[in-house]
Coordinates of C-alpha atoms in Angstrom, one line a residue:
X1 CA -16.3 -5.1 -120.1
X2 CA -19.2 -7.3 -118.7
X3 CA -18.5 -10.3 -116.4
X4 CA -20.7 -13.0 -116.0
X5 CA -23.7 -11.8 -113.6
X6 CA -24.0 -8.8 -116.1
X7 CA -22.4 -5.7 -114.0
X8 CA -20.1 -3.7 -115.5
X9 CA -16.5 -2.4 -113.8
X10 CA -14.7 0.6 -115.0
X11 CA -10.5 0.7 -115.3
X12 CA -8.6 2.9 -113.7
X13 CA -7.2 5.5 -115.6
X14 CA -3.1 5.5 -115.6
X15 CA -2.9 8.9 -113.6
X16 CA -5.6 7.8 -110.5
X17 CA -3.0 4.8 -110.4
X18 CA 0.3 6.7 -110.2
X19 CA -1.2 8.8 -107.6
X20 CA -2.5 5.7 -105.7
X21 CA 1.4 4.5 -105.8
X22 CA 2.5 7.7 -104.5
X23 CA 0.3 7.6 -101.7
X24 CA 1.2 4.4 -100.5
X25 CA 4.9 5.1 -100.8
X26 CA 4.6 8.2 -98.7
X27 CA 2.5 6.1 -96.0
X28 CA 5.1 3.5 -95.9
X29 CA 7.6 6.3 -95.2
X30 CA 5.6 8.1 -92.4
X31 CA 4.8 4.6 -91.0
X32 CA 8.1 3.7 -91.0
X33 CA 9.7 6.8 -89.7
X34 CA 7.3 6.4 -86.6
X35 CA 8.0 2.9 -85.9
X36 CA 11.9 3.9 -85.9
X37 CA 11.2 6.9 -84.0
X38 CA 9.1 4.9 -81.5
X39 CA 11.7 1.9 -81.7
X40 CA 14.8 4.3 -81.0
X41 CA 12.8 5.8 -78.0
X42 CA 12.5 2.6 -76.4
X43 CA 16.2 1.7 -77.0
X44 CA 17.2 5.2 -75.6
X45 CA 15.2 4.5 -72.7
X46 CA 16.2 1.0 -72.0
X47 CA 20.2 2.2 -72.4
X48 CA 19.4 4.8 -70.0
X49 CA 18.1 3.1 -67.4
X50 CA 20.4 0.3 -68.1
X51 CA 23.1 3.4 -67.6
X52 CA 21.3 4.1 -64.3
X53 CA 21.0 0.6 -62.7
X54 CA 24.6 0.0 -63.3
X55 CA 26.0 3.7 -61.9
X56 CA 24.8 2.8 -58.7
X57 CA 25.8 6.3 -57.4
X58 CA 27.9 9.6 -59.0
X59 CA 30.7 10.4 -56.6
X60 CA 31.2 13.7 -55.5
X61 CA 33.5 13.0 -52.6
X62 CA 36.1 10.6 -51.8
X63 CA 34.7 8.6 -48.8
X64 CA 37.0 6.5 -46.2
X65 CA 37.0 5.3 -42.3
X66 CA 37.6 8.9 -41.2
X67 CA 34.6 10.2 -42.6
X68 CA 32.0 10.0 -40.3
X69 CA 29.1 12.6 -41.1
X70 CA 26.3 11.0 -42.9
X71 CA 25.9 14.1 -44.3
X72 CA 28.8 13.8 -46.4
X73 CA 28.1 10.2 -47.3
X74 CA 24.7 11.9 -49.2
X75 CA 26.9 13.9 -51.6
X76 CA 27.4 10.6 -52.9
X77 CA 24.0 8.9 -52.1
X78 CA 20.9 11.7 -51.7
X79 CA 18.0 9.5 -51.7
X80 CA 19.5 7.0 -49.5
X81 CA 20.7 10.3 -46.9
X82 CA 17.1 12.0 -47.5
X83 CA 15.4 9.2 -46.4
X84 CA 17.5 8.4 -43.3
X85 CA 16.7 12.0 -42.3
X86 CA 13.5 11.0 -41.8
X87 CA 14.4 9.0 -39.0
X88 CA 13.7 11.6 -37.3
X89 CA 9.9 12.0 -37.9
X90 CA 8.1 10.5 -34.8
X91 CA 5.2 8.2 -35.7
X92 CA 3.1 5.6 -33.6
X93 CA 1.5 2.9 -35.0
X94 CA -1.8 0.7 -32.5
X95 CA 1.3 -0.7 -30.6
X96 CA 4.9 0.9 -30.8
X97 CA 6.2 3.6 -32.5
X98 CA 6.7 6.6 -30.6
X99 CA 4.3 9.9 -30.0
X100 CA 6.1 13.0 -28.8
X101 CA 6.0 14.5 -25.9
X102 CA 6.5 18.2 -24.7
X103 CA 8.6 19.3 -21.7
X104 CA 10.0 22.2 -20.7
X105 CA 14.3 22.7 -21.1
X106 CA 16.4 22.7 -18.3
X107 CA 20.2 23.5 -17.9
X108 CA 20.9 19.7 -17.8
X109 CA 18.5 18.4 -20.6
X110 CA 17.7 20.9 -23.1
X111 CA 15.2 18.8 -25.4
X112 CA 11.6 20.7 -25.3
X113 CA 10.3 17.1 -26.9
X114 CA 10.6 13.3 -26.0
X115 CA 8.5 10.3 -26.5
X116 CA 5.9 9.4 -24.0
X117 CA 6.9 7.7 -20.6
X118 CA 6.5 3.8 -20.8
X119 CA 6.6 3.7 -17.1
X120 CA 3.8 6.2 -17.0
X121 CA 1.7 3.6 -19.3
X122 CA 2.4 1.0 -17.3
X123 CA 3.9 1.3 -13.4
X124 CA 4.3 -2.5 -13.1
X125 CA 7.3 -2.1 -14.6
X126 CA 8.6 -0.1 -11.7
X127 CA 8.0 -2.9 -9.5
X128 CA 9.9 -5.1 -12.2
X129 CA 13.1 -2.9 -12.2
X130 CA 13.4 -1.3 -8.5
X131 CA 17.0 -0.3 -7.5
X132 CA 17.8 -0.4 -11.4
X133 CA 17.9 3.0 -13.1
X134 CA 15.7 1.4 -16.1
X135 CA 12.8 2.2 -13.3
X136 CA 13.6 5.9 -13.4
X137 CA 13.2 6.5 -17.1
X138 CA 12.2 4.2 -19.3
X139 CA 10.5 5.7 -22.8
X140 CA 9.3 5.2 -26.3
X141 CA 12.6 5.0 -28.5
X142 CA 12.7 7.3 -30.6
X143 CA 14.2 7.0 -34.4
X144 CA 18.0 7.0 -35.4
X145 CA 18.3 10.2 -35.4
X146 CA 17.7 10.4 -31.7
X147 CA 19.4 8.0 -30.0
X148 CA 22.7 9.8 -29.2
X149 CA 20.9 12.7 -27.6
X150 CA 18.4 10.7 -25.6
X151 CA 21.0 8.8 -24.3
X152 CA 22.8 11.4 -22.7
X153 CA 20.2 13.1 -21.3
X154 CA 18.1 10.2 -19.8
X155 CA 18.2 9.7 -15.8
X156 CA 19.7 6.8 -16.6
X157 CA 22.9 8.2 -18.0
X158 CA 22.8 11.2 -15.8
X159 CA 22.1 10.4 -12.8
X160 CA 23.8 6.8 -12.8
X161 CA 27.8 6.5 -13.4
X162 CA 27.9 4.3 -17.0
X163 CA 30.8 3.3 -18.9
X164 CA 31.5 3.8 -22.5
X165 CA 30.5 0.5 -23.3
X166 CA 27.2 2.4 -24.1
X167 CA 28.1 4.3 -26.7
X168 CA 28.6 0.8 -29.2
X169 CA 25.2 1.2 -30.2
X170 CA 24.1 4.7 -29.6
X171 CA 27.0 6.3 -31.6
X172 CA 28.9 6.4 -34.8
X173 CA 31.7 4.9 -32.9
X174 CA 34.3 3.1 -36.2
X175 CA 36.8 6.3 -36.1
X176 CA 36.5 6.4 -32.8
X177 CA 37.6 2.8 -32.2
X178 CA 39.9 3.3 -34.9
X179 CA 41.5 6.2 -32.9
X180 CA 41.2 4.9 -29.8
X181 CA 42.9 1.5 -30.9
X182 CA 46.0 3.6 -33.0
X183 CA 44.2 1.7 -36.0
X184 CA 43.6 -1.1 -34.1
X185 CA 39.9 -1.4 -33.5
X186 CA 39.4 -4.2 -31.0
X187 CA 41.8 -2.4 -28.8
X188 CA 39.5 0.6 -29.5
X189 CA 36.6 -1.2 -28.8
X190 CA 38.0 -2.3 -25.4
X191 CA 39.5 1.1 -24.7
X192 CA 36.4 2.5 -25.2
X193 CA 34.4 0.2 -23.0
X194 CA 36.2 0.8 -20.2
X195 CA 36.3 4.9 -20.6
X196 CA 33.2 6.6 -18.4
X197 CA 30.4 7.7 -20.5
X198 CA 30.9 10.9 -19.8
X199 CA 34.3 11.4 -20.4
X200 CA 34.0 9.2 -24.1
X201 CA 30.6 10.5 -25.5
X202 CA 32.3 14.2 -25.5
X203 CA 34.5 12.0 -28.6
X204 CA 31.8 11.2 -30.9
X205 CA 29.5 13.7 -32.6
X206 CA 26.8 11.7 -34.8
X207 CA 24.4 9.0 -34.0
X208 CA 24.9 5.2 -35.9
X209 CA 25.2 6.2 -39.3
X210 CA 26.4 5.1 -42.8
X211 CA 30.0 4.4 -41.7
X212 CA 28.9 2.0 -39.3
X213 CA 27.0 -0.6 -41.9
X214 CA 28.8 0.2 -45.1
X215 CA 32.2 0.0 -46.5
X216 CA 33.3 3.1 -47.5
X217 CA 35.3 1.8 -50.5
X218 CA 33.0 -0.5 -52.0
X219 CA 29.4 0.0 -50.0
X220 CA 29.1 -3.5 -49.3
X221 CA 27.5 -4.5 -46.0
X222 CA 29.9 -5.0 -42.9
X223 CA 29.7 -5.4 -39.7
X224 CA 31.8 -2.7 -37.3
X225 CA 31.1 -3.9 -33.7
X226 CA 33.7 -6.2 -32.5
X227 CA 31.0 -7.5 -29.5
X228 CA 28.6 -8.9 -32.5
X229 CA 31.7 -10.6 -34.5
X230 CA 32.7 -12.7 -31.1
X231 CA 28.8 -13.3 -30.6
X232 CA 28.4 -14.9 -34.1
X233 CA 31.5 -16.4 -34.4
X234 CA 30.5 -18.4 -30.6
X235 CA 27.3 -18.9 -31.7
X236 CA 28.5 -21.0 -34.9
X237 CA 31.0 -22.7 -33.0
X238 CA 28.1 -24.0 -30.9
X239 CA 26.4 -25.0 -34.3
X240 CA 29.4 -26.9 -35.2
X241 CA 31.2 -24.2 -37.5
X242 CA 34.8 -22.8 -36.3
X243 CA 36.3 -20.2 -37.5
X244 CA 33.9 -18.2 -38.6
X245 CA 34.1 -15.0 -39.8
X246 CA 30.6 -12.6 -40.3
X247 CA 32.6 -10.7 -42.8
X248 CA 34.1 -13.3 -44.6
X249 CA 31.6 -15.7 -44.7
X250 CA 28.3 -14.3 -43.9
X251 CA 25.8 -13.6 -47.4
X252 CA 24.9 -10.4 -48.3
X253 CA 20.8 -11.5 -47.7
X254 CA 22.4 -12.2 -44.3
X255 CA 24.1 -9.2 -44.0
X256 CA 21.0 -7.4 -44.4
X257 CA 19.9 -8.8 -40.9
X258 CA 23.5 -9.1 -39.1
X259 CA 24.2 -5.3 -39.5
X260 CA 21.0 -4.3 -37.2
X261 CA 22.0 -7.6 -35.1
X262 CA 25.3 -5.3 -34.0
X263 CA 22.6 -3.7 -31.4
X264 CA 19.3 -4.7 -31.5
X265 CA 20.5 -7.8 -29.7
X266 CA 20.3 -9.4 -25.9
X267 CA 23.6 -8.4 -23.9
X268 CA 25.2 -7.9 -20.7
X269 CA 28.6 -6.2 -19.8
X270 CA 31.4 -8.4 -18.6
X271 CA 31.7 -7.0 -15.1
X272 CA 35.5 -5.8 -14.6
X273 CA 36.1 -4.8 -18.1
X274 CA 32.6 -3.5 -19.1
X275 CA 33.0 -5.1 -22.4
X276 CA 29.9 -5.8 -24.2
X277 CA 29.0 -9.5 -24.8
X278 CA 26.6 -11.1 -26.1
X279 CA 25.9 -14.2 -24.6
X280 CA 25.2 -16.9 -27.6
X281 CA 28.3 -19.1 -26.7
X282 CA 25.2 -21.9 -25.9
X283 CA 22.8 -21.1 -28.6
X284 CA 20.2 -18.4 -29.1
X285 CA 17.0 -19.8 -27.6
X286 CA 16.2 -18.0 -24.0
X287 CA 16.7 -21.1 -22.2
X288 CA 20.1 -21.8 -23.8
X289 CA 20.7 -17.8 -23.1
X290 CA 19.5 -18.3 -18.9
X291 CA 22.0 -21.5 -19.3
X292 CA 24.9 -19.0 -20.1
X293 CA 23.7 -17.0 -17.8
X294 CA 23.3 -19.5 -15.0
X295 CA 26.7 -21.0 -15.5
X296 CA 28.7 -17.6 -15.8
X297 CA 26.7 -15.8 -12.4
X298 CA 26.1 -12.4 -14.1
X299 CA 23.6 -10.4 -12.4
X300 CA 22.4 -6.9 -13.0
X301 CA 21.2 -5.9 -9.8
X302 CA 19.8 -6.3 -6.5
X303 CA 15.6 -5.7 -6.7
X304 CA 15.3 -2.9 -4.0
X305 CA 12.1 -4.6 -2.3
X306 CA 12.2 -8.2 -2.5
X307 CA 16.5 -8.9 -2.6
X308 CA 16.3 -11.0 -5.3
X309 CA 19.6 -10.6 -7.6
X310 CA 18.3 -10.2 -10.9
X311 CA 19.5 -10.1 -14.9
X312 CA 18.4 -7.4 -17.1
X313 CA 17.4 -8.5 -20.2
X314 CA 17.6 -6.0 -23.0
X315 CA 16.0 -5.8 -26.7
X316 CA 16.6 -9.2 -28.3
X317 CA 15.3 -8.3 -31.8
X318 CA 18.1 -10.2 -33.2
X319 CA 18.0 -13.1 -30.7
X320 CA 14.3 -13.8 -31.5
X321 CA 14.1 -13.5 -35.1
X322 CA 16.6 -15.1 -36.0
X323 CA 16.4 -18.6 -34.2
X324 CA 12.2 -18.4 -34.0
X325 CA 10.7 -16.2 -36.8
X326 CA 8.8 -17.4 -39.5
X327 CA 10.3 -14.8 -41.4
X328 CA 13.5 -15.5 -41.0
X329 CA 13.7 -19.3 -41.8
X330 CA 12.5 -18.3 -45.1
X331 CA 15.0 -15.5 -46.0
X332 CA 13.3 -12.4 -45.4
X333 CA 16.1 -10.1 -43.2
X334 CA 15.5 -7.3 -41.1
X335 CA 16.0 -4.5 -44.1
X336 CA 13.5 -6.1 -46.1
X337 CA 10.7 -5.6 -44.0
X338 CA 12.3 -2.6 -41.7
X339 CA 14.0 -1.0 -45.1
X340 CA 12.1 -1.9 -48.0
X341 CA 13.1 -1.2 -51.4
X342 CA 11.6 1.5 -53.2
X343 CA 11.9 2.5 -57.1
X344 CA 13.9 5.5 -58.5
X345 CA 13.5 5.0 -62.5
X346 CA 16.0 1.8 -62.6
X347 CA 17.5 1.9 -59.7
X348 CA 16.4 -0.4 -56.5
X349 CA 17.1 1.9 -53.6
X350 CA 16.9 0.8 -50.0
X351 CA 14.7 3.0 -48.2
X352 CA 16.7 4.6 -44.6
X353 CA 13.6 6.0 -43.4
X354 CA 14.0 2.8 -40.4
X355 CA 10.2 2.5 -38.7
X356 CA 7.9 -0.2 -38.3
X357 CA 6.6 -1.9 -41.3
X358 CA 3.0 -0.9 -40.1
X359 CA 4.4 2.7 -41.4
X360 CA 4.7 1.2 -44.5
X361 CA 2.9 -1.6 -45.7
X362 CA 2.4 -1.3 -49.5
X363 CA 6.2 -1.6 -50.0
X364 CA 6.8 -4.1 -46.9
X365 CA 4.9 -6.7 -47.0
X366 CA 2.4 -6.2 -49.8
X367 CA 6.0 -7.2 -51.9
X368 CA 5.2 -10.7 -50.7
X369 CA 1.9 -11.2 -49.2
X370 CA -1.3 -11.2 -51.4
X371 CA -3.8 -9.6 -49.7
X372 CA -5.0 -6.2 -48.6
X373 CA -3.0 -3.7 -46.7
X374 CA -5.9 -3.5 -44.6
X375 CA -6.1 -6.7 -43.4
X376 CA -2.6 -7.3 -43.3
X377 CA -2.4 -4.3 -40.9
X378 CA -5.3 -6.2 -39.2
X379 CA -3.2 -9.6 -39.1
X380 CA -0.4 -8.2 -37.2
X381 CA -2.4 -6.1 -34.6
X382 CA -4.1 -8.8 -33.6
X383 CA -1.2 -10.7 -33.3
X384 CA 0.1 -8.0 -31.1
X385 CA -3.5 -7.8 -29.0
X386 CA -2.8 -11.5 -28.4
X387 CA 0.9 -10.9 -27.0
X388 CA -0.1 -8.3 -24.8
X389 CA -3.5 -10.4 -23.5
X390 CA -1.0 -13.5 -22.5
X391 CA 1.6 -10.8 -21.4
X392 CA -0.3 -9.1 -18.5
X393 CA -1.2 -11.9 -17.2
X394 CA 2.0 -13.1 -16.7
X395 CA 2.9 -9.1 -15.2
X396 CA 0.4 -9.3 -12.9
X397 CA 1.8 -12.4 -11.5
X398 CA 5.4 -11.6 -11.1
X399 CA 4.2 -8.5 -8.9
X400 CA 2.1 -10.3 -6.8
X401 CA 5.2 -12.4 -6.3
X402 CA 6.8 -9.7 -5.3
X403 CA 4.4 -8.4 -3.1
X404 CA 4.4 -11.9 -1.5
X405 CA 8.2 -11.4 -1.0
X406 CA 7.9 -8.0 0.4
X407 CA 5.5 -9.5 3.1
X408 CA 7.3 -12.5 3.5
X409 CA 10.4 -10.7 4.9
X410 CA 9.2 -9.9 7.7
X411 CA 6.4 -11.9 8.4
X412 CA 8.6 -15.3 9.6
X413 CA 8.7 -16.8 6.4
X414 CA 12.0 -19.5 7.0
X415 CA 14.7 -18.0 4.4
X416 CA 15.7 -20.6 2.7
X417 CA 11.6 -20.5 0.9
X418 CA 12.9 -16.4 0.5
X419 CA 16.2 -17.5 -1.5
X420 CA 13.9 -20.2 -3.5
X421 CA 11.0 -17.2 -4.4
X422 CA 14.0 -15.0 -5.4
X423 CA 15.4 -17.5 -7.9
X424 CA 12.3 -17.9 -9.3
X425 CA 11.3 -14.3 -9.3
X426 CA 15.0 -13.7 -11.4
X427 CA 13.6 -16.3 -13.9
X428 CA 10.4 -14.7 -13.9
X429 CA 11.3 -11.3 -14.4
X430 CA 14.3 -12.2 -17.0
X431 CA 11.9 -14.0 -19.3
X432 CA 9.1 -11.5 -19.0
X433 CA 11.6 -8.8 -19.5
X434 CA 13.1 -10.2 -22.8
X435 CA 9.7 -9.9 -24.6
X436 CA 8.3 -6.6 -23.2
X437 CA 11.7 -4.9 -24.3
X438 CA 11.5 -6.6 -27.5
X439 CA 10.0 -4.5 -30.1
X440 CA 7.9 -6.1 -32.1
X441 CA 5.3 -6.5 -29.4
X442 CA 5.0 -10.8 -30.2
X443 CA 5.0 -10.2 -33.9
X444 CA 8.6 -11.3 -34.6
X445 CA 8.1 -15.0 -32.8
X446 CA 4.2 -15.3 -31.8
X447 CA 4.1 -18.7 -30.9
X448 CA 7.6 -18.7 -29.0
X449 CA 6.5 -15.4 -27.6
X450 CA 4.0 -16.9 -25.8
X451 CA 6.0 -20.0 -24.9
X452 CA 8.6 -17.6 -23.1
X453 CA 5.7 -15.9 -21.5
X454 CA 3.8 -19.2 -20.3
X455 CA 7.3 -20.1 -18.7
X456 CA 7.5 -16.4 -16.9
X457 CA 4.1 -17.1 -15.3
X458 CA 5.1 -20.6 -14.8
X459 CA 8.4 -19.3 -12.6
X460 CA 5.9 -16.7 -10.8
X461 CA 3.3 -19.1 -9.6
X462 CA 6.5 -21.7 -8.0
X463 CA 7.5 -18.7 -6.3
X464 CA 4.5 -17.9 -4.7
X465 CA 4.1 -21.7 -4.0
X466 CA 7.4 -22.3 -2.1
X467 CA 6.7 -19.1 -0.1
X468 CA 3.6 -20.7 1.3
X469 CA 6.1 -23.9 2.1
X470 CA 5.7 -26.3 -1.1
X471 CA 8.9 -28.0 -1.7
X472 CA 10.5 -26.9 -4.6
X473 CA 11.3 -30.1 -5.7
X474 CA 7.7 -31.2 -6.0
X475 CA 7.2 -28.7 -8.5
X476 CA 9.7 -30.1 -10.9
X477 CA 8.1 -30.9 -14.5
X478 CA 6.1 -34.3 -14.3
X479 CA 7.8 -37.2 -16.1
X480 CA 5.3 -37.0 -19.2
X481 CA 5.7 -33.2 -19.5
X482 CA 9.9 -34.0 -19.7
X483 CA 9.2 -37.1 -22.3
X484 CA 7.2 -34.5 -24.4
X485 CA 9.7 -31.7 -23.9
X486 CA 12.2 -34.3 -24.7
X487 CA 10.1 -35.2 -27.9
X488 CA 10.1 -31.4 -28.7
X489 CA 14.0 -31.0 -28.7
X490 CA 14.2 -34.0 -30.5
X491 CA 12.4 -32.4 -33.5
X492 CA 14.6 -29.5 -33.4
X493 CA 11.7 -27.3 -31.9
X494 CA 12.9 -26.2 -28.5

């Protein structure tokens, strides 16, 4: 057969065709047996991880308020207990962290390792804290896994008499309360206050573990501490809200900050019943917090040198990120930065290893921010180079004040200038205090880190001024300054 250009095109025979057919039918079978092989993979897959995600754990034991050993919790949960072990790796970062330290046992402190002395690195805060036992040992913190043991065995514990109130946040302490309280745990909690530390820490055995964030029936987030339920609940009242109850009516994305709020917080201890308060019936800004503090008259001690009466501020994590933290006005808690999620085939695991997000950077903030761990780490250090630039220069003014009291003493200065440099020496000190024992060194709040630092320097330099016979009252804020300040409040920024 010729077509029309003049080639010529043979037929297939019958055979060639039938063995064509063949071939193709046996491709289509192998094809498709692939496809389904590959398609049944995927769905096996998907089911299993789908099996995974939704068996959030296998339980091996039965878990209630009595058990307290984490390490029984982690027959249940293994990653999450492996990775709170680590809590007990020691790791610095440019700033904070801790770096251990060698020593040699004694009969009283048997450790051979602690962290490094913070009143080695810096001996103005000796002069901040004399005639309080914070100036006899004052160190690094180490992880969770520590702080049971280096509570009992700093000076501060055993040289100074302390009640139990201690033990809230340096001890799994929710059987104890419970046993203390004959199932009642406020009565507990108050029991336990008012017991010496000595006598109640021979009670407890573990350091805050599982027991004290979780619910053992359902592993939801709760909050344990009886000190931090009053503190919320005053602090909504003062927003407007009554009533309120943190387990009731608190979110879960809140409960992931709340449950480190139990300790990481500012308090004081009520002086006849050593119960731990926290003192957010005003509000949770510093000057709301010296307001309470002003009204109520607690003090924590006498200064040895100058005589000034003085509060103690403690490590107001809580305080500060949650009223003035970037962070927190747009959702991000505590756990999401300090105890990232991390991915085990389907499941979303929180991570337990607790440290500094600087540890950690890929998983803490690179889930949000869009940039290079490298800078990022960069971002926050110099964030923190800032805070302790504006910091010493505040220091170094509140021991010259000092100094200038120590002379003052005894050099005719009339006493009622001495009683006005003391007040303002408190204020200085309390405001310096509550960011250099906070732990973020100014990352949490940067900008009202340094506006609580510019008022500590502020209180140092009218000390110094009434002690060379300024008036107090002339160094009251100028009527512009109060109209802007005014202005500020107004806006809902101070």
């Amino acid at each position: 057969m010729s077509d029309d250009t003049g080639s010529s095109q043979v037929e297939p025979t019958p055979r060639r065709t039938s063995n064509r057919r063949i071939g193709f039918i046996i491709a289509a079978i192998a094809l498709t047996a692939i496809v389904t092989a590959g398609i049944t993979a995927i769905l096996a897959n998907v089911i299993e991880r789908m099996g995974e995600a939704r068996d959030s754990y296998t339980k091996v034991v039965d878990l209630d308020d009595t058990v307290v050993d984490p390490a029984v919790w982690g027959q249940n949960f293994p990653s999450q207990y492996d990775s709170y072990l680590k809590t007990s790796e020691m790791n610095g970062t440019t700033h904070a962290g801790s770096q251990p330290s060698e020593r040699e046992a004694t009969e009283l402190d048997p450790r051979t390792i602690t962290a490094t002395s913070r009143l080695e690195e810096d001996p103005r805060l000796v002069d901040m804290w004399a005639g309080y036992p914070f100036a006899e040992d004052y160190r690094h913190a180490r992880g969770h896994a520590y702080m049971l043991e280096d509570q009992r065995y700093t000076i501060r514990v055993a040289d100074f008499e302390q009640p139990g109130t201690c033990l809230n946040c340096h001890a799994s302490t929710v059987k104890l309360m419970n046993d203390l309280g004959d199932g009642d745990r406020e009565a507990g909690f108050q029991a336990m206050n008012q017991m010496p530390y000595n006598e109640v820490t021979q009670l407890v055995d573990h350091p805050v573990a599982c027991i004290d964030c979780h619910d053992p029936e359902t592993m939801d987030l709760r909050v344990t501490r009886p000190a931090f339920e009053k503190g919320i609940a005053a602090l909504k009242k003062s927003e407007g809200i009554d009533d309120y109850d943190v387990n009731r009516d608190a979110t879960r994305q809140e409960m992931r900050t709340f449950v480190c709020g139990q300790c990481h917080v500012e308090y004081y201890f009520e002086k006849d019943t050593k119960e731990l308060t926290f003192p957010w019936s005003k509000g949770l800004d510093i000057d709301e917090i010296w307001e309470y503090y002003g009204e109520d008259g607690h003090k924590d001690f006498t200064h040895a040198t100058t005589g000034a009466e003085v509060v103690k501020a403690q490590h107001p994590e809580f305080d500060i990120f949650w009223s003035n933290s970037v962070h927190a006005a747009n959702g991000v808690s505590c756990a999401d930065c300090h105890m990232p999620y991390k991915s085990e085939g389907a499941r979303k695991v929180t991570d337990h290893h607790i440290q500094s997000p600087l540890l950690a950077v890929n998983s803490s903030c690179m889930t949000c921010h869009h940039t290079s761990a490298e800078e990022m780490e960069d971002r926050v250090v110099s964030i923190q180079d800032q805070f302790i630039g504006t910091r010493d220069v505040a220091f170094d003014s509140l021991v010259a004040l000092i100094r200038a009291l120590e002379t003052a003493q005894t050099d005719g200065t009339p006493a009622e200038q001495i009683d006005a440099a003391r007040e303002f020496q408190n204020k200085a000190s309390f405001y310096l205090d509550y960011v250099y024992s906070e732990n973020s060194y100014g990352f949490h709040a940067p900008a009202y880190i340094q506006r609580i630092l510019a008022d500590s320097l502020d209180a140092s330099r009218k000390g110094q001024l009434v002690l060379q016979g300024v008036d107090p009252e002339s160094l009251e804020p100028s009527e512009l300054s109060l109209e802007n300040e005014q202005k500020t409040a107004e806006r809902g920024n101070r």
